Amino acid sequence: MNGSGLQRWAISALAALAVLYCLVVLWYVPTQFSLPLGCLLTNTESEGTPPRGLEIRDVSLLKGLDGKIRGITPEVGDHIIAAAGRPIRSFADWVRLHRDLRSWKIDSAARISFGKDPTEDSALSNLAVFEYPDKSRVVVVWFLRPGSPKPLQACLPLVGQPIFSVSATLLWFVLELCVLIMGAVAYWNRPFDQPLRTFVALSALTLVAFVGGSHWWLIAGNPWLTIIFSVAGTLLPAVLLHFFLVYPYPVSWYADNQPASTRLLYLIPGLAAAGLSVMILATSILSGEHGNGPFAQTIARLTGETAAAIVPRLRSSIYLVFGIGVTYFLLSLLAIRRSLQVARNPFERNQVRSLLWAALAATALITYTMYLAVTDQVEFALGAARLPMFGASLAFMLAYAIGIARYKLLLIDQVVSKGAWYYFASAGLALIFSALIAIGAMHALHQDLSLFGQTAPLILVLMTAVLILIWVRDSLQRNLDRRFFSEKYQLDKALNRMNRVVSSVLEPEAVADSLLTSCQEILQVQHVTLYLRKGVRMDFRMFTARGRGDLPQQITLDAEVFESLTQDLVLQRVAHSATPAQQLLRTLKSEVIYGLEMQGQLGGLLALGAKPNNLHFSAEDLAFVGAMGRISGVALHCATVQQDVTRLNQDLQLKLGKIEDQERKLSVLQNELATLSKLPTPSAVETEFRREGIRGNSPAILSVLETVRKVASSESSVLIRGESGTGKELLARSIHENSPRRNGPLVAVHCAALSPTLLESELFGHVKGAFTDARQDKPGRFQLANGGTLFLDEIGDISLDVQVKLLRVLQERVFEPVGSTQTVPADVRIVTATHRNLEQLIASGRFREDLFYRLNVISITLPPLRDRQEDLYELAVHFLRRSSAKSSKSVLHINDEAMKCLHNYHWQGNIRELENVIERAVVLAEGTSIRVEDLPVEIREAPPWPQASGESPRPAVESLVSRTGQLAVRRKSLNKQDDERRALVAALDECGGNKAEAARLLGIPRSTFFSKLKKHGLG
């Protein structure tokens, strides 16, 4: 699994754990009954005063419990010294007691009747927790009051948590969970998006910090819940700052050294979180039970005192964390301001502006919270800060919601389709109105709402209210339907237009014009362009365009892009991505590329520009383009086939004319050869091009050899690219033999076969004593290739250290042998080869970009054998002769069935694999020819190529007919200026500049053709 995959699973796990934690807390808090007394971590005594239990700071929950309290009512300032029969020495003992009360077992003697006071019954003096018949419980509490010489006793009921606080937390959790889910779904589909990854982590930590912080004094009894909350709350400000450092675009200093910057960003919060966790865990362990007996009680007393001593330090650490959080939040404000300055378009600026307003609102609320923390610590700790922090979190949540819904924050709308938004909105609307009706019914059930003692008027009022609510809901639902499904009416309009065009016209130009018009009018895109495929290769030529005239006339797809379009039919632009697909989108200045299927193959590309205000394409937009594309693909294919059929006879006549011309040329060449054979044989001409064993005459290899002929005489570096087994070393030898350095040496080095240290010594040589076993001077390959050519095979596998030294040689043409300080000049020409994707290696930091540009002065790509089907027979015969001579056998030819199998095979190993297959077949052959039985099983069972027809292995014939047909359809449009010039240029390109053939191809007289060339300045 790669790095992005691991990060995706890690962030997903963090989000899932955050949701699980919140669910546990939301279950834990409502089920936690507590004593109605408020206490803090530490007391108000000055330092040096011996501890007297835990000070009571708040008794507001005792109001309304007067009839349930037995004994003396506690007051603020009293110190709890025991509760439920357990000593209370610190806050750690207090929260541990509440945790144990959850599972406290009640003896039969402790079950008492209503109205009985346990404090007045001496028989119950040894019990500390009692239960009434209604399952409510009371706890005996002992406390000291200032000025009172002896402890006082009270019997206090256990109370549940306020409904308002739990409901507010639950409401906030549901809202924030929606934000987290949308962010997580978007990140799962775009794991490379760093701002989105940080946003998901921020949402997850926000969930944990708010839900845990809203009820910290209740979850404090569980150390693990407390530790998770403290870690999330400590890291949250750092993650918030991290988000604004990378959104919408990373800060330059952060992007230049991202790993170190990230470690520095999280160093202080990470240490603080670790310190808090250790102190919380230590306090929990030290305040635990140690059994019964004098020794255990002594241990419990000592550990309890130690825990009580840790609590003040824990409190100081919490205030330190507050200070760190405030500092990081202020830095986040500065980062938001920077994000607003670097935003590149109105949408990004609106996104950041909404977040800035939320941050300013949160600043005011956080300032009030810190004021409480300094001036009124009791109110701050016991829940007064919950409301302002709720407001601060809600401000950011609203900013995220506005950004997602209105300004396409983080492109979440690309993943969450409009259909999903519709169902969310519809379900939310139904839930709201259901809740209103349910609340009204419950209120009427528990209140006396009869009118004049009669229930009939009340029923009529409720019926009217329900009818009004239903009417309002239906009105809102209609508006939702109109808002979300307006595209279906536009689609119907566009389909009717395409139906009229297909029914009345069978010209590709008319079909394409209708397609582009519909897309531009319905989607409101700035420009739209249609490219059609040229033959069976991955080349596409512009057919027609609307809106722009500066787009490339022809494009060649990368194999990865071609495969993606073949499978998914759509490519959509994504920010911060440098994949081949995204580079193609930028080249075409488009937001979406849709592939048109013709006869089950990718036959065309529809490139759509940006929408108004840079709006993103929704799922419904893509569905519209898909429907139009499928209809247009069928219509274009039918129109092309129709016109190809009408031109077939003329094409055949043209081919017969070509054959006659070729026969005449062959006759002339034979006569000249016969004449030359009578003359003395001249010496070899120095300028004759040498192929050096490179076989084949297909257009692909001839184009490569033509490039070699042009660049061989220069001194520029050449980078040969291609799959393994395509003959890169042979091509390097051809470059050398056709260069002015042909009389010098050609030295080859296979870089992947040597370790970095050994490769450096091999390239630059070493002097005696440079390293162990360096017993004498040894010249390197640069010295051995002096005056000639140095061929570095598999250049993509060399280490970064060797890359640096190789770059210096290329720049300065000098080097130093290993262990030497003497500079040696390098008079060599560098030719390199690789089968790897150097651009991807550069992106991953494994290949230097500056070295790449030094090596890639001239780039030559060798085509794989599967793209040289025309050369397969010649190569097979060549290897057959060589293998026959090698094995001393008389295998003279390959039968037709075996040759057909060779043509059907995909040849992943290219020419090297073909050579091995032929050698194996020669060894196994028992006659004078290679049969199917002599070939390997995988070749015998290989399915035929999709474009093959019958026994013909030459798909070029079909592509020629297809291209000729596409040119022929332009004959009807020669009266139009733009189409006329385009048709003339296309005909000349197709016929290789032969004007007579171009005129015949267009079906017009040569004189007319020449006059039109002169008219358009093409003479």
Tab-separated table of C-alpha atoms in Angstrom, residues 444-619:
chain	number	residue	atom	x	y	z
A	444	ALA	CA	-51.067	18.807	24.660
A	445	LEU	CA	-50.899	15.415	26.383
A	446	HIS	CA	-49.142	16.718	29.499
A	447	GLN	CA	-50.973	20.047	29.800
A	448	ASP	CA	-54.611	20.934	30.337
A	449	LEU	CA	-55.320	22.655	27.045
A	450	SER	CA	-59.075	22.136	26.870
A	451	LEU	CA	-61.143	25.148	25.847
A	452	PHE	CA	-64.075	26.000	28.140
A	453	GLY	CA	-63.929	22.463	29.470
A	454	GLN	CA	-64.495	20.928	26.035
A	455	THR	CA	-61.931	18.959	23.986
A	456	ALA	CA	-63.707	19.355	20.617
A	457	PRO	CA	-62.442	22.923	20.013
A	458	LEU	CA	-58.938	21.764	20.899
A	459	ILE	CA	-59.147	18.979	18.302
A	460	LEU	CA	-60.241	21.466	15.639
A	461	VAL	CA	-57.360	23.818	16.510
A	462	LEU	CA	-54.814	20.985	16.339
A	463	MET	CA	-56.253	19.748	13.017
A	464	THR	CA	-55.972	23.253	11.548
A	465	ALA	CA	-52.395	23.563	12.791
A	466	VAL	CA	-51.442	20.191	11.275
A	467	LEU	CA	-53.071	21.132	7.932
A	468	ILE	CA	-51.128	24.420	7.851
A	469	LEU	CA	-47.883	22.590	8.610
A	470	ILE	CA	-48.564	20.066	5.836
A	471	TRP	CA	-49.284	22.867	3.362
A	472	VAL	CA	-46.058	24.668	4.288
A	473	ARG	CA	-44.088	21.432	3.994
A	474	ASP	CA	-45.533	20.683	0.526
A	475	SER	CA	-44.680	24.192	-0.656
A	476	LEU	CA	-41.107	23.839	0.505
A	477	GLN	CA	-40.918	20.365	-1.083
A	478	ARG	CA	-42.046	21.778	-4.447
A	479	ASN	CA	-39.345	24.431	-4.240
A	480	LEU	CA	-36.795	21.710	-3.502
A	481	ASP	CA	-37.944	19.696	-6.511
A	482	ARG	CA	-37.794	22.741	-8.763
A	483	ARG	CA	-34.319	23.619	-7.467
A	484	PHE	CA	-32.763	20.169	-7.768
A	485	PHE	CA	-34.404	18.756	-10.910
A	486	SER	CA	-34.495	21.697	-13.294
A	487	GLU	CA	-31.846	19.937	-15.415
A	488	LYS	CA	-34.289	17.267	-16.592
A	489	TYR	CA	-36.234	19.886	-18.582
A	490	GLN	CA	-33.015	21.118	-20.199
A	491	LEU	CA	-32.011	17.539	-21.025
A	492	ASP	CA	-35.394	16.923	-22.706
A	493	LYS	CA	-34.946	20.053	-24.815
A	494	ALA	CA	-31.430	19.066	-25.897
A	495	LEU	CA	-32.477	15.472	-26.715
A	496	ASN	CA	-35.304	16.728	-28.940
A	497	ARG	CA	-32.825	18.903	-30.836
A	498	MET	CA	-30.407	15.989	-31.325
A	499	ASN	CA	-33.296	13.770	-32.481
A	500	ARG	CA	-34.225	16.280	-35.216
A	501	VAL	CA	-30.613	16.513	-36.391
A	502	VAL	CA	-30.075	12.749	-36.533
A	503	SER	CA	-33.397	12.194	-38.331
A	504	SER	CA	-32.828	14.782	-41.061
A	505	VAL	CA	-29.065	15.051	-41.599
A	506	LEU	CA	-26.337	12.466	-42.047
A	507	GLU	CA	-23.321	14.774	-41.996
A	508	PRO	CA	-20.803	14.612	-39.122
A	509	GLU	CA	-20.426	18.406	-39.175
A	510	ALA	CA	-24.135	18.934	-38.470
A	511	VAL	CA	-24.182	16.323	-35.674
A	512	ALA	CA	-21.088	17.817	-34.059
A	513	ASP	CA	-22.454	21.360	-34.329
A	514	SER	CA	-25.707	20.330	-32.637
A	515	LEU	CA	-23.791	18.564	-29.841
A	516	LEU	CA	-21.552	21.567	-29.159
A	517	THR	CA	-24.457	24.019	-29.306
A	518	SER	CA	-26.493	21.992	-26.811
A	519	CYS	CA	-23.591	21.694	-24.373
A	520	GLN	CA	-22.761	25.395	-24.591
A	521	GLU	CA	-26.356	26.566	-24.166
A	522	ILE	CA	-27.437	24.145	-21.439
A	523	LEU	CA	-24.249	24.040	-19.369
A	524	GLN	CA	-23.236	27.687	-20.070
A	525	VAL	CA	-19.604	26.656	-20.606
A	526	GLN	CA	-17.117	29.147	-22.015
A	527	HIS	CA	-15.941	26.841	-24.799
A	528	VAL	CA	-16.457	23.291	-26.057
A	529	THR	CA	-14.287	21.316	-28.482
A	530	LEU	CA	-14.711	17.982	-30.246
A	531	TYR	CA	-11.704	15.799	-31.117
A	532	LEU	CA	-12.017	12.647	-33.256
A	533	ARG	CA	-9.637	9.711	-33.140
A	534	LYS	CA	-7.208	9.077	-35.959
A	535	GLY	CA	-7.239	5.371	-36.780
A	536	VAL	CA	-6.397	2.852	-34.070
A	537	ARG	CA	-3.717	4.831	-32.295
A	538	MET	CA	-4.140	7.255	-29.437
A	539	ASP	CA	-3.960	10.377	-31.628
A	540	PHE	CA	-6.965	12.720	-31.729
A	541	ARG	CA	-7.476	15.611	-34.153
A	542	MET	CA	-9.713	18.620	-33.645
A	543	PHE	CA	-12.962	18.247	-35.604
A	544	THR	CA	-14.817	21.383	-34.553
A	545	ALA	CA	-14.808	23.920	-31.717
A	546	ARG	CA	-16.897	26.730	-30.265
A	547	GLY	CA	-15.713	29.565	-28.042
A	548	ARG	CA	-11.893	29.375	-28.399
A	549	GLY	CA	-9.413	29.211	-31.240
A	550	ASP	CA	-6.105	28.730	-29.400
A	551	LEU	CA	-6.444	25.037	-28.563
A	552	PRO	CA	-4.090	22.408	-30.042
A	553	GLN	CA	-5.191	20.962	-33.371
A	554	GLN	CA	-3.988	17.480	-32.470
A	555	ILE	CA	-3.305	15.661	-29.203
A	556	THR	CA	-1.816	12.281	-28.308
A	557	LEU	CA	-3.137	10.600	-25.181
A	558	ASP	CA	-0.959	9.001	-22.559
A	559	ALA	CA	-1.610	5.262	-22.161
A	560	GLU	CA	-2.868	5.805	-18.596
A	561	VAL	CA	-5.242	8.564	-19.709
A	562	PHE	CA	-6.479	6.486	-22.638
A	563	GLU	CA	-7.203	3.540	-20.332
A	564	SER	CA	-9.007	5.774	-17.836
A	565	LEU	CA	-11.209	7.318	-20.537
A	566	THR	CA	-11.926	3.901	-22.025
A	567	GLN	CA	-13.192	2.615	-18.674
A	568	ASP	CA	-14.837	5.691	-17.096
A	569	LEU	CA	-15.471	7.908	-20.169
A	570	VAL	CA	-14.983	11.061	-18.086
A	571	LEU	CA	-12.092	13.086	-16.652
A	572	GLN	CA	-12.747	15.983	-14.277
A	573	ARG	CA	-10.302	18.657	-13.245
A	574	VAL	CA	-8.967	18.550	-9.679
A	575	ALA	CA	-6.816	21.213	-8.040
A	576	HIS	CA	-3.320	20.421	-6.700
A	577	SER	CA	-2.841	17.366	-8.929
A	578	ALA	CA	-0.175	16.728	-11.580
A	579	THR	CA	-1.311	13.405	-13.050
A	580	PRO	CA	-1.227	12.928	-16.870
A	581	ALA	CA	-5.021	13.301	-16.946
A	582	GLN	CA	-4.881	16.646	-15.142
A	583	GLN	CA	-2.072	17.845	-17.419
A	584	LEU	CA	-4.249	17.017	-20.452
A	585	LEU	CA	-7.138	19.003	-18.941
A	586	ARG	CA	-4.866	22.001	-18.441
A	587	THR	CA	-3.512	21.707	-21.980
A	588	LEU	CA	-7.045	21.815	-23.376
A	589	LYS	CA	-8.018	24.578	-20.856
A	590	SER	CA	-10.976	22.403	-19.892
A	591	GLU	CA	-12.756	21.363	-16.716
A	592	VAL	CA	-14.235	18.098	-18.057
A	593	ILE	CA	-13.294	15.707	-20.868
A	594	TYR	CA	-15.885	13.156	-21.947
A	595	GLY	CA	-15.024	10.180	-24.164
A	596	LEU	CA	-17.323	9.330	-27.081
A	597	GLU	CA	-17.768	5.625	-27.767
A	598	MET	CA	-17.946	4.464	-31.372
A	599	GLN	CA	-18.291	0.747	-32.106
A	600	GLY	CA	-17.308	-0.110	-28.535
A	601	GLN	CA	-14.051	1.864	-28.723
A	602	LEU	CA	-12.989	5.350	-27.717
A	603	GLY	CA	-13.579	7.347	-30.889
A	604	GLY	CA	-13.702	10.967	-29.786
A	605	LEU	CA	-13.181	13.478	-26.989
A	606	LEU	CA	-15.548	16.237	-25.912
A	607	ALA	CA	-13.623	18.949	-23.989
A	608	LEU	CA	-15.758	21.350	-21.912
A	609	GLY	CA	-14.412	24.660	-20.607
A	610	ALA	CA	-15.233	26.416	-17.344
A	611	LYS	CA	-18.762	27.385	-16.309
A	612	PRO	CA	-19.692	30.955	-15.293
A	613	ASN	CA	-17.971	32.129	-12.081
A	614	ASN	CA	-15.903	28.916	-12.150
A	615	LEU	CA	-18.822	26.830	-10.927
A	616	HIS	CA	-18.010	23.124	-10.696
A	617	PHE	CA	-19.742	20.467	-12.773
A	618	SER	CA	-22.343	18.617	-10.758
A	619	ALA	CA	-23.261	14.948	-11.111
